[in-house]
PDB file of C-alpha atoms in Angstrom:
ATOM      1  CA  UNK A 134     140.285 103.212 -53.312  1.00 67.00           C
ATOM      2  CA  UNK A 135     140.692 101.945 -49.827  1.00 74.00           C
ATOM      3  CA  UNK A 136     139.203 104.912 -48.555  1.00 80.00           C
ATOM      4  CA  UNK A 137     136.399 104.512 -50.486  1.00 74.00           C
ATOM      5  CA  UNK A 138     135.987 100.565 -49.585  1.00 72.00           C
ATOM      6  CA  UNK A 139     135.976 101.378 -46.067  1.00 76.00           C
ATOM      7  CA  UNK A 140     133.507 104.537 -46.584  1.00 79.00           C
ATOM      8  CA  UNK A 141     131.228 101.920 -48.058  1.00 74.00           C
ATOM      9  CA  UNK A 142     131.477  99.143 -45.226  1.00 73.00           C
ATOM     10  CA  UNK A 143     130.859 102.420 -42.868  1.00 77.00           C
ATOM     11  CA  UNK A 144     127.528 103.163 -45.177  1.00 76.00           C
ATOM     12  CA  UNK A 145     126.631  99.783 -44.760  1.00 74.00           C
ATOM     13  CA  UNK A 146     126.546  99.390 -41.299  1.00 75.00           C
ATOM     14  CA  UNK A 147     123.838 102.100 -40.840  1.00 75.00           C
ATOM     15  CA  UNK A 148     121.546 100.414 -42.829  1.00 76.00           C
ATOM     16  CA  UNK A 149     119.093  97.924 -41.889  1.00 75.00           C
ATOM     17  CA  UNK A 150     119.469  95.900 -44.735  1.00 74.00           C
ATOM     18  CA  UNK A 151     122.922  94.504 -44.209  1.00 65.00           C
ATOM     19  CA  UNK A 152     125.553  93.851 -47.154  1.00 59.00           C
ATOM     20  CA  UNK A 153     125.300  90.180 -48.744  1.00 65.00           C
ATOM     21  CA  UNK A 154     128.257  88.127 -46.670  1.00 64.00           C
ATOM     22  CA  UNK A 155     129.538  87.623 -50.407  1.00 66.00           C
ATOM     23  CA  UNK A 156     130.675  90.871 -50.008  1.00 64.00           C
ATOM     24  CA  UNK A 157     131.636  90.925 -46.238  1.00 67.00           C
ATOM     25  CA  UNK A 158     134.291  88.234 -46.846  1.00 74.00           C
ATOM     26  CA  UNK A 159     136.377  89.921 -49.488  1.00 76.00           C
ATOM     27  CA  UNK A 160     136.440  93.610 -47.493  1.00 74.00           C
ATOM     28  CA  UNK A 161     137.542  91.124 -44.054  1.00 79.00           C
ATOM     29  CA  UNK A 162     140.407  89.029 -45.877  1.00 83.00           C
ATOM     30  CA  UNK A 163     141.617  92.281 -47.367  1.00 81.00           C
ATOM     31  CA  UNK A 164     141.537  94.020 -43.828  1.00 81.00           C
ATOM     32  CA  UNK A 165     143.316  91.436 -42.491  1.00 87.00           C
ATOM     33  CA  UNK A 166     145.714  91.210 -45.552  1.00 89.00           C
ATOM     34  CA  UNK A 167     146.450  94.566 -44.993  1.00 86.00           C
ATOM     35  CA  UNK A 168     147.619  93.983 -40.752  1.00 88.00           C
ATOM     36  CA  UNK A 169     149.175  90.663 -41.715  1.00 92.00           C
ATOM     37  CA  UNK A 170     151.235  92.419 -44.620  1.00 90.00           C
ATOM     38  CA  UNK A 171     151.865  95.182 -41.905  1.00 87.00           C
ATOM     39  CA  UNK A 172     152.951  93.238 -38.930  1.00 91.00           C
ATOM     40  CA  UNK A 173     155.144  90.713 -40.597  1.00 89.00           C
ATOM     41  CA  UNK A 174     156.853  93.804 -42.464  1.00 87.00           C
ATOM     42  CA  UNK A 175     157.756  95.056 -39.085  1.00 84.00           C
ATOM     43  CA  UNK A 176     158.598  91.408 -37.929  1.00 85.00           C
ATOM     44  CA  UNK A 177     160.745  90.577 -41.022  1.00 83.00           C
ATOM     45  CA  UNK A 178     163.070  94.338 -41.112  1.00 80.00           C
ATOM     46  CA  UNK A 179     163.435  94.223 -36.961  1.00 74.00           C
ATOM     47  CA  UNK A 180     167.469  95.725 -36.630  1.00 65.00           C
ATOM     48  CA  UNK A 181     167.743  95.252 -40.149  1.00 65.00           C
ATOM     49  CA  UNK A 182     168.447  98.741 -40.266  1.00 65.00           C
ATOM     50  CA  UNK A 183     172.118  99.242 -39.582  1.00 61.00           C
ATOM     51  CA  UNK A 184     171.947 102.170 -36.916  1.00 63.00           C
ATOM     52  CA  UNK A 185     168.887 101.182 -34.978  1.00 69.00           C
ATOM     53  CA  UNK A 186     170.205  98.505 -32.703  1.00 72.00           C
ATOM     54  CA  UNK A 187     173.170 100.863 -32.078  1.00 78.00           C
ATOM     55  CA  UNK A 188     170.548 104.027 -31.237  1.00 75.00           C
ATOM     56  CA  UNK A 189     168.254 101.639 -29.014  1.00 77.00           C
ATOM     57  CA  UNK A 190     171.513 100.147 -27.249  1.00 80.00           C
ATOM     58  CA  UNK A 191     173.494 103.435 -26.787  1.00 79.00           C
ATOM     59  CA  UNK A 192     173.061 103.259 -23.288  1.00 83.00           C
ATOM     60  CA  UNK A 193     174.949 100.286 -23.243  1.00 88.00           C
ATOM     61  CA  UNK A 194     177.711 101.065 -25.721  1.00 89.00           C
ATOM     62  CA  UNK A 195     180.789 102.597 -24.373  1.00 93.00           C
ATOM     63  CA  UNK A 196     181.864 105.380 -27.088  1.00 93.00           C
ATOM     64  CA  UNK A 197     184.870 105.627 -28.281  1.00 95.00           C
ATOM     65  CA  UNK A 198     184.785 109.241 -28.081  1.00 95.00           C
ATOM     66  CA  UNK A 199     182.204 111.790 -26.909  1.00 95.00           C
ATOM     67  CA  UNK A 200     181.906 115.043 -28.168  1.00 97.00           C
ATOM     68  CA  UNK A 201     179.575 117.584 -26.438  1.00 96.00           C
ATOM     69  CA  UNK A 202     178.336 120.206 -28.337  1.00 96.00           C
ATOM     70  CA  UNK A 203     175.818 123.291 -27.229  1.00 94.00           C
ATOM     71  CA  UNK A 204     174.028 125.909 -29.781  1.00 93.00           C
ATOM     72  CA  UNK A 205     172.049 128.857 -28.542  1.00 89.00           C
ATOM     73  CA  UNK A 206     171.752 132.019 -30.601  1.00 89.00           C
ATOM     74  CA  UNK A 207     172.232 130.429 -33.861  1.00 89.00           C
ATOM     75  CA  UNK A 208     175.514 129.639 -32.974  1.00 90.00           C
ATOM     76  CA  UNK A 209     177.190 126.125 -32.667  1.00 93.00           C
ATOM     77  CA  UNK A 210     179.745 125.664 -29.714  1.00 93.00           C
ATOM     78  CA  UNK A 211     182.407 122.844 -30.413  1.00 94.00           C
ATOM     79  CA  UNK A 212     184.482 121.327 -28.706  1.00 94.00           C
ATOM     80  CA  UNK A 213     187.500 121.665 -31.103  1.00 89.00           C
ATOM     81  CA  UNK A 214     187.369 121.963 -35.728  1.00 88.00           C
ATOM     82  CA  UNK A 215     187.633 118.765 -36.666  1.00 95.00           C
ATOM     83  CA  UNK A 216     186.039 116.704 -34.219  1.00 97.00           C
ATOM     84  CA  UNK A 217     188.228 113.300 -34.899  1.00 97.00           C
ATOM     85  CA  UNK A 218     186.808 110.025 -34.750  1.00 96.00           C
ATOM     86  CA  UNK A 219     187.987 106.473 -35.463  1.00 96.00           C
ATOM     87  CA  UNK A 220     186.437 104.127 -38.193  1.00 95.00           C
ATOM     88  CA  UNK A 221     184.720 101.919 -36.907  1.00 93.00           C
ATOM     89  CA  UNK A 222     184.210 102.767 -33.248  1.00 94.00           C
ATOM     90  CA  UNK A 223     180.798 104.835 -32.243  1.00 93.00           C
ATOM     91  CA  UNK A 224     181.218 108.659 -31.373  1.00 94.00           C
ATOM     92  CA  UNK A 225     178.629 109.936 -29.331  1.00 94.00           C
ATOM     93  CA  UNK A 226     177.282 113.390 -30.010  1.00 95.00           C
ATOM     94  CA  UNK A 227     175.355 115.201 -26.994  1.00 95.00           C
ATOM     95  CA  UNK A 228     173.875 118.075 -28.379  1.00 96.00           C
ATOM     96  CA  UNK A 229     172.015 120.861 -25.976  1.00 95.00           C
ATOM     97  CA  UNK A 230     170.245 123.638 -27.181  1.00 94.00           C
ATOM     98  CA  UNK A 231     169.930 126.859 -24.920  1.00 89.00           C
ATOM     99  CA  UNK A 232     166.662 128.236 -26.472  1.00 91.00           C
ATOM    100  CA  UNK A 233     165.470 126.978 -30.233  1.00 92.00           C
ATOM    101  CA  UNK A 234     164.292 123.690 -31.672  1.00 93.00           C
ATOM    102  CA  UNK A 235     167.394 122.973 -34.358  1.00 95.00           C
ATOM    103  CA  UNK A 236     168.457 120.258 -35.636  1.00 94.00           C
ATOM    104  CA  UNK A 237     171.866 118.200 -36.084  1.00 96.00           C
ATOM    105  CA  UNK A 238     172.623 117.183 -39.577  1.00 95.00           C
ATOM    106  CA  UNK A 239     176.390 115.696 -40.607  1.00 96.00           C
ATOM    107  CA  UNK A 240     176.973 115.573 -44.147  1.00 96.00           C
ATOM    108  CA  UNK A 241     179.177 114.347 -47.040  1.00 96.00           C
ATOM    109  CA  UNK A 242     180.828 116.801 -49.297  1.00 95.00           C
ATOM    110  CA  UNK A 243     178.403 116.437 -51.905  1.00 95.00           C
ATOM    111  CA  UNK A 244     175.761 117.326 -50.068  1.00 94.00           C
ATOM    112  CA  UNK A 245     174.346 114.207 -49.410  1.00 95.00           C
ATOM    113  CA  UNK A 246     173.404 113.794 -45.418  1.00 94.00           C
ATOM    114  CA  UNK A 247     174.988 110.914 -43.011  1.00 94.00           C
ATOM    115  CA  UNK A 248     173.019 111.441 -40.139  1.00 92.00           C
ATOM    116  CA  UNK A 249     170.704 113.663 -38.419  1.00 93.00           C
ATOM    117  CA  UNK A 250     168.539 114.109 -35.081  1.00 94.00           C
ATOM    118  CA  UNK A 251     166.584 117.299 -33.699  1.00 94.00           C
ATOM    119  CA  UNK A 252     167.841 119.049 -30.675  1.00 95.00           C
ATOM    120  CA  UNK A 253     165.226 119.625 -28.085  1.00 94.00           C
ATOM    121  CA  UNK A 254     166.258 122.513 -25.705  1.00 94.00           C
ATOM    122  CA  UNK A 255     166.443 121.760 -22.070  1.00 88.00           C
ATOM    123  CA  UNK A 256     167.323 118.045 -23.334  1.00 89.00           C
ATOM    124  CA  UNK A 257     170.239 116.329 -23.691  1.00 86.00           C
ATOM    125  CA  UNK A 258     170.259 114.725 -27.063  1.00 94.00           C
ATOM    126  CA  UNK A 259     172.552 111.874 -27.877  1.00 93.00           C
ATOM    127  CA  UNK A 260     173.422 110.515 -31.451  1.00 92.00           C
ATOM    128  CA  UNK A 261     175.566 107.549 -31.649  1.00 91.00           C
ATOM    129  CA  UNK A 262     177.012 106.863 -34.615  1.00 92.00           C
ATOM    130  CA  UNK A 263     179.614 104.558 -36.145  1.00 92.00           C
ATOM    131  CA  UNK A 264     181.394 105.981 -39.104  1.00 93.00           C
ATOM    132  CA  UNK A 265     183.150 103.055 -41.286  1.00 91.00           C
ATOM    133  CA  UNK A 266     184.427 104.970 -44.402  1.00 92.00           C
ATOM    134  CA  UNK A 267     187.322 107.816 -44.248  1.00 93.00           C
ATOM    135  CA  UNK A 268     185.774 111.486 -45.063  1.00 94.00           C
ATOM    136  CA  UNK A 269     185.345 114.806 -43.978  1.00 96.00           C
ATOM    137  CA  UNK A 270     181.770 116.052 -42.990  1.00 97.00           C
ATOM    138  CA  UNK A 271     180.182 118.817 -42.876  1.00 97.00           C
ATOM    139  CA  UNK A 272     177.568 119.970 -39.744  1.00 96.00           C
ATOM    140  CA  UNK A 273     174.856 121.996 -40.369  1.00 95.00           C
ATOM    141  CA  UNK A 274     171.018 122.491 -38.397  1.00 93.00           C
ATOM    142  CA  UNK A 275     168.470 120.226 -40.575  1.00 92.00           C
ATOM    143  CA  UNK A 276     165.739 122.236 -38.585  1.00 91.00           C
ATOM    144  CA  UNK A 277     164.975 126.226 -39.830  1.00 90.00           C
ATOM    145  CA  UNK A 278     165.278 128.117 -36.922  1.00 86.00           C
ATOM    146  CA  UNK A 279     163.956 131.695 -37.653  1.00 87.00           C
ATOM    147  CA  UNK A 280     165.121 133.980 -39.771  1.00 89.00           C
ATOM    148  CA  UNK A 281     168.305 135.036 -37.567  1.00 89.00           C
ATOM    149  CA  UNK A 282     169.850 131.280 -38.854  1.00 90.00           C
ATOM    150  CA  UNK A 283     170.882 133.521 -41.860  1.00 91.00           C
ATOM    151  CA  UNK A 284     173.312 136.828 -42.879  1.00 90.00           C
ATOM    152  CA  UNK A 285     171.884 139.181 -44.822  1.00 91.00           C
ATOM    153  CA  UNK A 286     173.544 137.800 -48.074  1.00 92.00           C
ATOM    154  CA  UNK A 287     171.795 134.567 -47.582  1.00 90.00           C
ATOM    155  CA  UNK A 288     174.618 132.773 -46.391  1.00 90.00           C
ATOM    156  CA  UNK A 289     173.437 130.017 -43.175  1.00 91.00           C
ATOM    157  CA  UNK A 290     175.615 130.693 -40.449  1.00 90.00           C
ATOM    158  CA  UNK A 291     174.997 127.398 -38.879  1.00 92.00           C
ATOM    159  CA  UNK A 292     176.403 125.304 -41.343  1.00 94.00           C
ATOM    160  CA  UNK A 293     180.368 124.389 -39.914  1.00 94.00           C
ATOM    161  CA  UNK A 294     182.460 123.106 -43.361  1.00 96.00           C
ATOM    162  CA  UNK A 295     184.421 120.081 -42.351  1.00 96.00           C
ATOM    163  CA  UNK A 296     183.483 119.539 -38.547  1.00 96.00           C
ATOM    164  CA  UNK A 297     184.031 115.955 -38.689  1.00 97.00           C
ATOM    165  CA  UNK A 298     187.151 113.468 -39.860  1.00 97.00           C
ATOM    166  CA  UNK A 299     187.216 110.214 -39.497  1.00 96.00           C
ATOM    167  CA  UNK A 300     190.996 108.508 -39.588  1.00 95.00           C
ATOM    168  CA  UNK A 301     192.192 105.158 -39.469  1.00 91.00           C
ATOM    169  CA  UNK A 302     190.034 103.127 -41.876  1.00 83.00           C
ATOM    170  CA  UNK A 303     192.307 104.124 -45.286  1.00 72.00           C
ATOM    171  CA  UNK A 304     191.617 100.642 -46.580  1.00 64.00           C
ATOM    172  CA  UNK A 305     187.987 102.078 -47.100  1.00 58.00           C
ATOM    173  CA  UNK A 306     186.510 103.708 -49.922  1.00 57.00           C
ATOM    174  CA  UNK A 307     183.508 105.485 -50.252  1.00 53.00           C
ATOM    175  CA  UNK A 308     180.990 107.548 -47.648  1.00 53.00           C
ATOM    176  CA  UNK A 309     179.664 106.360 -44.619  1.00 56.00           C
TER     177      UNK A 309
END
């Protein structure tokens, strides 16, 4: 429908008789509805969003811990199975790839995902995260990476069964 309002307006500038301002008015408010909804939106949810002001600021953060992590050849290279963090502190994960596009997914144990970020190669890619509920997480590459990613029965050979642990937050329940 809007597509079709604005395919109109476009129609009606060509011609020489122009459209009736009765009609001009309505297609301008909603225009303008439409960036005023949009901006204020983005005004109103600024670092509303838990982990943005801690991705923006991770510069500034000092991590608890930092774990730095390389994959090249469908193959993840860890620093140690389970990585150990503390609830409630951020963890920094800096991720290099040696030759594909993958990506760097942590996950519950049902399956449902935590976190994620792609891995550029040549780049050093940082994910800070603060986990505040106890749990075991899986890691596995949220980007498909060729064919190679998996063994002949099927299985994905980058996904690493309970890579992370968080400890100390046993007063918690539930998944971060």
């Amino acid at each position: 429908m809007i597509i079709s309002i604005i395919a109109w307006f476009g129609y009606n500038l060509g011609r020489k008789e122009k459209a009736k301002s009765i009609i001009r008015i309505p297609f301008y408010g909603y225009i303008a509805f439409l960036v005023i909804g949009g901006v204020g939106h983005h005004i109103f949810t600024y670092n509303t969003i838990p982990w943005v002001q801690e991705d923006m600021m991770k510069d500034e953060i000092k991590p608890d811990k930092v774990f730095n992590i390389e994959i090249k050849d469908h193959k993840w290279v860890l620093p140690k199975t389970p990585m150990v963090v503390n609830c409630g502190k951020p963890t920094l994960f800096n991720v290099k790839s040696g030759d594909l596009m993958y990506g760097f997914g942590l996950f519950r144990q049902d399956g449902t995902m935590v976190t994620q970020m792609q891995v550029d190669p040549g780049h050093d890619n940082k994910l800070m995260w603060t986990f505040n509920f106890p749990g075991t997480f899986n890691l596995t590459s949220t980007e498909y990476s060729g064919p190679a990613q998996y063994s002949e029965d099927g299985r994905d050979l980058l996904f690493v069964k309970n890579a992370v642990k968080v400890v100390g937050c046993e007063n918690k329940k539930g998944g971060n």
